[in-house]
XYZ file of N, CA and C in Angstrom:
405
model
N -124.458 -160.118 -162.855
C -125.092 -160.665 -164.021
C -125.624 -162.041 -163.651
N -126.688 -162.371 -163.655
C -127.377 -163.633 -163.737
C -127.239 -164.294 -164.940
N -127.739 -165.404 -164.434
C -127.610 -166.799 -165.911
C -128.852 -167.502 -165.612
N -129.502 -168.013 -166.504
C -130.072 -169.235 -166.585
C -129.787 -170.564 -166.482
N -128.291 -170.945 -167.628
C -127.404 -171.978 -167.503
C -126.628 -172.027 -167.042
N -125.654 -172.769 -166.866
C -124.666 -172.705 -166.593
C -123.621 -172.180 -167.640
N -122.979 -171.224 -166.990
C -122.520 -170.353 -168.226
C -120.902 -169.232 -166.905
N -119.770 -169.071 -167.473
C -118.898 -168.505 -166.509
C -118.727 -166.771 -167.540
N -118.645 -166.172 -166.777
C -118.554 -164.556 -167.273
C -117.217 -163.988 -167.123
N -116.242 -163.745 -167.770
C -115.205 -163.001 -167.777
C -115.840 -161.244 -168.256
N -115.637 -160.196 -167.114
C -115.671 -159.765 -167.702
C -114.727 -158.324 -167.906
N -114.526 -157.871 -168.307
C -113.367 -156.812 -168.476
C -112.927 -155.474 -169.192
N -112.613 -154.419 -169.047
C -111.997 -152.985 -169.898
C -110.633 -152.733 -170.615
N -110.771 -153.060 -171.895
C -109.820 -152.425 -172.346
C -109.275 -151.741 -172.417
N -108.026 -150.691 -172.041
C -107.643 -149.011 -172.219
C -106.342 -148.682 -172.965
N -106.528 -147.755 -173.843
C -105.489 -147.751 -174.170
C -105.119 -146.058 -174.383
N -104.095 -146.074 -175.109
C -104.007 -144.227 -175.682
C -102.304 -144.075 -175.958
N -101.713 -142.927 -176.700
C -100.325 -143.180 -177.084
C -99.758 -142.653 -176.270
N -99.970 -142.093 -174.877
C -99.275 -141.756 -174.237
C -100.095 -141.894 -172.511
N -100.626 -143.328 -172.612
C -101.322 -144.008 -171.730
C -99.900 -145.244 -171.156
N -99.788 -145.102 -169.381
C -98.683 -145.530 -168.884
C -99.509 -146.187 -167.968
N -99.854 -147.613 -167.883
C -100.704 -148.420 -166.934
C -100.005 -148.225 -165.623
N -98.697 -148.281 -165.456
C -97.669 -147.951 -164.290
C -98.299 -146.811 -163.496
N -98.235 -146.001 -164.498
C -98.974 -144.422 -163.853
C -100.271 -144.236 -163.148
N -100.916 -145.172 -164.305
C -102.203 -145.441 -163.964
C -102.641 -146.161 -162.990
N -101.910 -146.849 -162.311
C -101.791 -147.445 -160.921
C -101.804 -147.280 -160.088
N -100.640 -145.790 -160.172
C -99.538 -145.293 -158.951
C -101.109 -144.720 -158.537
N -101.972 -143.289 -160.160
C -102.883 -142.705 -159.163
C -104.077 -142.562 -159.120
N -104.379 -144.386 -159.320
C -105.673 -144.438 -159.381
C -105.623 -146.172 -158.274
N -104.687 -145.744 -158.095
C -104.959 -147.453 -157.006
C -105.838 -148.451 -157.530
N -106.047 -148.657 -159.303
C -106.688 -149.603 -159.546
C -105.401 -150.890 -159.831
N -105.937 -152.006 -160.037
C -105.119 -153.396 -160.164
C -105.021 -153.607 -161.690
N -104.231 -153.182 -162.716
C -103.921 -153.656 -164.148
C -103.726 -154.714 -164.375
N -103.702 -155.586 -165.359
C -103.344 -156.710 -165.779
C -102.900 -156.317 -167.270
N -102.051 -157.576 -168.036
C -101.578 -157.474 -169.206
C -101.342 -155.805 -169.729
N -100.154 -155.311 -168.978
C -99.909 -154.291 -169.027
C -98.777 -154.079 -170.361
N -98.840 -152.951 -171.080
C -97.834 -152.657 -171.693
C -97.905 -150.917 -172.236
N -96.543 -150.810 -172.007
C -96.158 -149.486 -171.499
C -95.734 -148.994 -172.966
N -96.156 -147.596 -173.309
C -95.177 -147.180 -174.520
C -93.903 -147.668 -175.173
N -93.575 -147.696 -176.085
C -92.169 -147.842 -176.332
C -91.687 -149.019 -176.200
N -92.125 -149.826 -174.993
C -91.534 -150.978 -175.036
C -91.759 -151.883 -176.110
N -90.665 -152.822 -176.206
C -90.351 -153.572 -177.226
C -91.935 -154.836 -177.176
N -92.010 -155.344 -178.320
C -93.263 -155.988 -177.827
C -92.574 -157.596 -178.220
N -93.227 -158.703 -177.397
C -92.599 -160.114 -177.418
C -93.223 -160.894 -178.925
N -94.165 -159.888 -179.059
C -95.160 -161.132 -180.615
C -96.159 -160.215 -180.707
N -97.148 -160.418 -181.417
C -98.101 -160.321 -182.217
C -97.725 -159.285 -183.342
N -98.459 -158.302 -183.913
C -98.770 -156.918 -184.416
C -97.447 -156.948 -184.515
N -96.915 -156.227 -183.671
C -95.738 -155.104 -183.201
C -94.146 -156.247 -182.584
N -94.664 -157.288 -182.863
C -93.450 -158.206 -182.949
C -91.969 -157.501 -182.859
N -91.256 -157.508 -182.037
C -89.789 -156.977 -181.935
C -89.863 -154.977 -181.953
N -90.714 -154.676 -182.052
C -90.737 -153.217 -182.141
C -91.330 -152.840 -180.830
N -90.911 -151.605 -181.012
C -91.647 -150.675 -179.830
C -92.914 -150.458 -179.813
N -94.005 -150.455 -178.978
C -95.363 -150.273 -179.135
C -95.517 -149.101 -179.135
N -96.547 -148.521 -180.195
C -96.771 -147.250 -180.031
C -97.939 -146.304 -179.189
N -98.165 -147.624 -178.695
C -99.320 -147.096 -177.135
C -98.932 -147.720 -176.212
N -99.844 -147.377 -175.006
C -99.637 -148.215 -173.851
C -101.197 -148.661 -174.216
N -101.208 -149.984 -173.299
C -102.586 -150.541 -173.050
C -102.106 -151.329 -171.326
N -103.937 -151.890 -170.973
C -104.016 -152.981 -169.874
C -105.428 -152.884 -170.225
N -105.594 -154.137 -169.357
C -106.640 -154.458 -169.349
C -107.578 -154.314 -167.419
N -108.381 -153.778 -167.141
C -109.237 -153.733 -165.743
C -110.019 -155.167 -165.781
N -109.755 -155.721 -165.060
C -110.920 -157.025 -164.887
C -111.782 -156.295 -163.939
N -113.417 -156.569 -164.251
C -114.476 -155.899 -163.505
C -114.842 -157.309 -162.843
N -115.129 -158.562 -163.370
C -116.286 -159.753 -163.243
C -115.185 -160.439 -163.624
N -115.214 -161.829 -163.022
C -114.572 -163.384 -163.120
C -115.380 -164.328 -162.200
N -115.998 -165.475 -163.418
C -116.706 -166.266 -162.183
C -115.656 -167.150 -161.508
N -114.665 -167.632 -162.270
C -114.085 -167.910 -161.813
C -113.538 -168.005 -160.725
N -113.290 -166.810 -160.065
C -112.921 -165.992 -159.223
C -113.661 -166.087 -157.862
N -114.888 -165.452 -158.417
C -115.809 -164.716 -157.926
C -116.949 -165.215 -158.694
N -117.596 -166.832 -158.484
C -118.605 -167.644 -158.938
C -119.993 -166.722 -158.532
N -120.679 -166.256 -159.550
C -122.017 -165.577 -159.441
C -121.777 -163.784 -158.833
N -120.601 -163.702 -159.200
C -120.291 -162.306 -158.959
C -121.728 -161.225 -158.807
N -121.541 -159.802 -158.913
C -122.265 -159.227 -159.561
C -121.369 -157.862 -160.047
N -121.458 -157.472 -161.453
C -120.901 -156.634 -162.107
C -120.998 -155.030 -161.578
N -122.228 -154.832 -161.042
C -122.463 -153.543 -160.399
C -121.390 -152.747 -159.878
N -121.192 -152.611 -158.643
C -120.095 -152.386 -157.846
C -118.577 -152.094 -158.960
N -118.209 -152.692 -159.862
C -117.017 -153.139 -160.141
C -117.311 -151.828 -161.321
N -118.533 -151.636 -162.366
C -118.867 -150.799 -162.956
C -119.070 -149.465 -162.894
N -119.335 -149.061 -161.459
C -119.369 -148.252 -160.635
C -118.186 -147.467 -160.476
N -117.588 -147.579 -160.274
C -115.896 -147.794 -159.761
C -115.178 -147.529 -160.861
N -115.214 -148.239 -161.846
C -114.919 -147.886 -163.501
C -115.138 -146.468 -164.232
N -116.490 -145.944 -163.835
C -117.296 -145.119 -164.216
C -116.873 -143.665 -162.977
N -116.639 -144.154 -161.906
C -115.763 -142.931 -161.301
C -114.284 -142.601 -161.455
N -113.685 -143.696 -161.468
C -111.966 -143.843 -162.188
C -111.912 -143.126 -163.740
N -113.074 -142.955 -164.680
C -113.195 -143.074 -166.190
C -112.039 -141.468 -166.319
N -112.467 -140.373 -165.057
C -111.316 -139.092 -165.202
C -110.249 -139.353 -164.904
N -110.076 -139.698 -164.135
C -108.791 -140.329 -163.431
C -108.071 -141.075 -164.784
N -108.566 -141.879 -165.076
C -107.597 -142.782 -166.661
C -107.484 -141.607 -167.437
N -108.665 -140.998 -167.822
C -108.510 -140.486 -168.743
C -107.251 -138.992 -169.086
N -107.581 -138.730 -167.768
C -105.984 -137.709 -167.176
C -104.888 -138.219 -167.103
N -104.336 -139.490 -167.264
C -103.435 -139.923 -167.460
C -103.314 -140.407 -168.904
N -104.112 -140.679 -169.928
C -103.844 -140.639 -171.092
C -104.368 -141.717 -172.053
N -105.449 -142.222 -170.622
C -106.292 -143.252 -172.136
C -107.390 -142.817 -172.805
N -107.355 -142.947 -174.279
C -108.025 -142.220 -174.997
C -109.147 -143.392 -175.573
N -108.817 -144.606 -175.424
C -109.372 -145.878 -176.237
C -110.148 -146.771 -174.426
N -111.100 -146.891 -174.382
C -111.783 -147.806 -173.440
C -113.298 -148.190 -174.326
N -112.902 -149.771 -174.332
C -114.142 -150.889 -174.284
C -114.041 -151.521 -173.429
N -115.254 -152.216 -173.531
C -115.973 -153.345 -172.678
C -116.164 -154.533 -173.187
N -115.712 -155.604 -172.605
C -115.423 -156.743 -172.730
C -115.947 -158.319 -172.170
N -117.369 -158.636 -173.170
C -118.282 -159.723 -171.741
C -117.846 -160.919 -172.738
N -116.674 -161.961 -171.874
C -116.718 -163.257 -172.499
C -117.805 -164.077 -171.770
N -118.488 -165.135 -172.206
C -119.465 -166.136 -171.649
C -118.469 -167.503 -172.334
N -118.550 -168.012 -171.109
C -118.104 -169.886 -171.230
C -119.234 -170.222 -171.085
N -120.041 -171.331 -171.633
C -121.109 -171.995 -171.539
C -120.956 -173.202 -171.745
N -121.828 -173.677 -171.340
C -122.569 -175.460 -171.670
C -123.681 -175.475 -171.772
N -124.480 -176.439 -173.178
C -125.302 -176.073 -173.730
C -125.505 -174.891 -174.264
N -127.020 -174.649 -174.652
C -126.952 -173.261 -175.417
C -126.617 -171.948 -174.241
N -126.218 -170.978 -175.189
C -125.486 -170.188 -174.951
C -126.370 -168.703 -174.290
N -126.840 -169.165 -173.107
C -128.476 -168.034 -172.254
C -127.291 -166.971 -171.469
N -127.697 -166.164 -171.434
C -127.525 -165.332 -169.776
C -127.974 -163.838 -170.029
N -127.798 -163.585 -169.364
C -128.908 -161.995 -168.961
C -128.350 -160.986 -168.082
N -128.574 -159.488 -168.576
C -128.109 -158.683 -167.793
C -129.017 -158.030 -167.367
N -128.771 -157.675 -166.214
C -129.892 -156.802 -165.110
C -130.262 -155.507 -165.717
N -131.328 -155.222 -165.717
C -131.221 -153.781 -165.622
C -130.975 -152.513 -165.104
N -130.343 -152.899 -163.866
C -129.129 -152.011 -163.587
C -127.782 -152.284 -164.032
N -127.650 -153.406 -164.138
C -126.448 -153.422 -164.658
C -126.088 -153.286 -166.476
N -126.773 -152.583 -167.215
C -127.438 -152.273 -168.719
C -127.539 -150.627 -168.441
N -127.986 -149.971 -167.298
C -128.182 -148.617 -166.846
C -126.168 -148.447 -166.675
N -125.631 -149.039 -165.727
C -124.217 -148.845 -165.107
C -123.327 -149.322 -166.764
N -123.727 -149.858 -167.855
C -123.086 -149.750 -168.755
C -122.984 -148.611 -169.885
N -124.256 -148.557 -170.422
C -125.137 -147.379 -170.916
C -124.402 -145.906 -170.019
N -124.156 -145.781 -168.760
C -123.683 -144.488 -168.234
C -121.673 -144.590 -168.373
N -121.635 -145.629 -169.159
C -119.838 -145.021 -169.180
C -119.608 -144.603 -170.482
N -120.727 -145.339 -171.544
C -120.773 -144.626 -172.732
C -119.322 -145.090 -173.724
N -119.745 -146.383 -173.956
C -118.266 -147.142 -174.278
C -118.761 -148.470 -174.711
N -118.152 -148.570 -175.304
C -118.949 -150.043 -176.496
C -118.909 -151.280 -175.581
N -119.584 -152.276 -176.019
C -119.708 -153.689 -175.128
C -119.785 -154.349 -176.161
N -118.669 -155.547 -176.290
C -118.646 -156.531 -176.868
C -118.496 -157.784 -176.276
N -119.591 -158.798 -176.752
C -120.204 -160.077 -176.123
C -119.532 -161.067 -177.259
N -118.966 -161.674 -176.227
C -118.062 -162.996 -177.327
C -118.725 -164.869 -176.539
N -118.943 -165.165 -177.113
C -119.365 -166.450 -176.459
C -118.548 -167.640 -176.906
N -118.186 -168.863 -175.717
C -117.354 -169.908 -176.187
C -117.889 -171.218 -175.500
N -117.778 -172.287 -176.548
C -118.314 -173.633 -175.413
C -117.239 -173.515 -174.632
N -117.446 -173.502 -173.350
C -116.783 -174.156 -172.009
C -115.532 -175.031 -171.914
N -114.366 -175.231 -171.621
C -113.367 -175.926 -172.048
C -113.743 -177.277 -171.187
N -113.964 -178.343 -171.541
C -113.816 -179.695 -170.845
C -113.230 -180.422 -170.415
């Protein structure tokens, strides 16, 4: 993903499903989870405060400029979009897409048109959240 401004891109997949096990989803899909949580388990806060969750979720990071300053999303979408059976055989029923923008000044950036084609082909919502930049 290109920018005009200066602007940092988080970007990331939600998954979830009630009998979706990120553990599992690990073991056989050799992808890297983050903020994992497994059925049943007890949850520390929010929603489900002291109770058992009644799904599993994680989250896939695709893009971090952070990371990976001027990344490109392609590749990482790609990869997503061949894994999509693989998750889904293990039991996630719930996947979005997730583009945070940090910016300074106004709030520009732009997606390729391949990378709009590689979103458009997983067939899964994209939500664009924008934030001034922390200082």
């Amino acid at each position: 993903m290109s920018q005009r401004l200066p602007a940092r891109r988080f970007l990331y997949c939600l998954l979830q499903g009630d009998s979706f096990s990120p553990s599992l989803a690990e073991e056989r899909t050799g992808l890297l989870l983050v903020d994992k949580n497994e059925p049943g388990e007890v949850a520390p806060s929010g929603r489900y405060d002291g109770k058992a969750l009644p799904y599993g979720s994680a989250m896939l990071v695709l893009l971090d400029d952070d990371l990976e300053p001027g990344g490109s999303a392609l590749e990482p979408l790609r990869a997503l979009k061949a894994r999509l059976p693989d998750l889904r055989a293990v039991g996630v029923t719930g996947v979005s897409l997730f583009l945070v923008v940090a910016y300074e000044g106004p709030c520009h950036f732009e997606l390729s048109p391949e990378e709009l084609v590689e979103i458009s082909g997983l067939g899964v919502p994209l939500a664009v959240s924008c934030h001034p930049a922390a200082t």
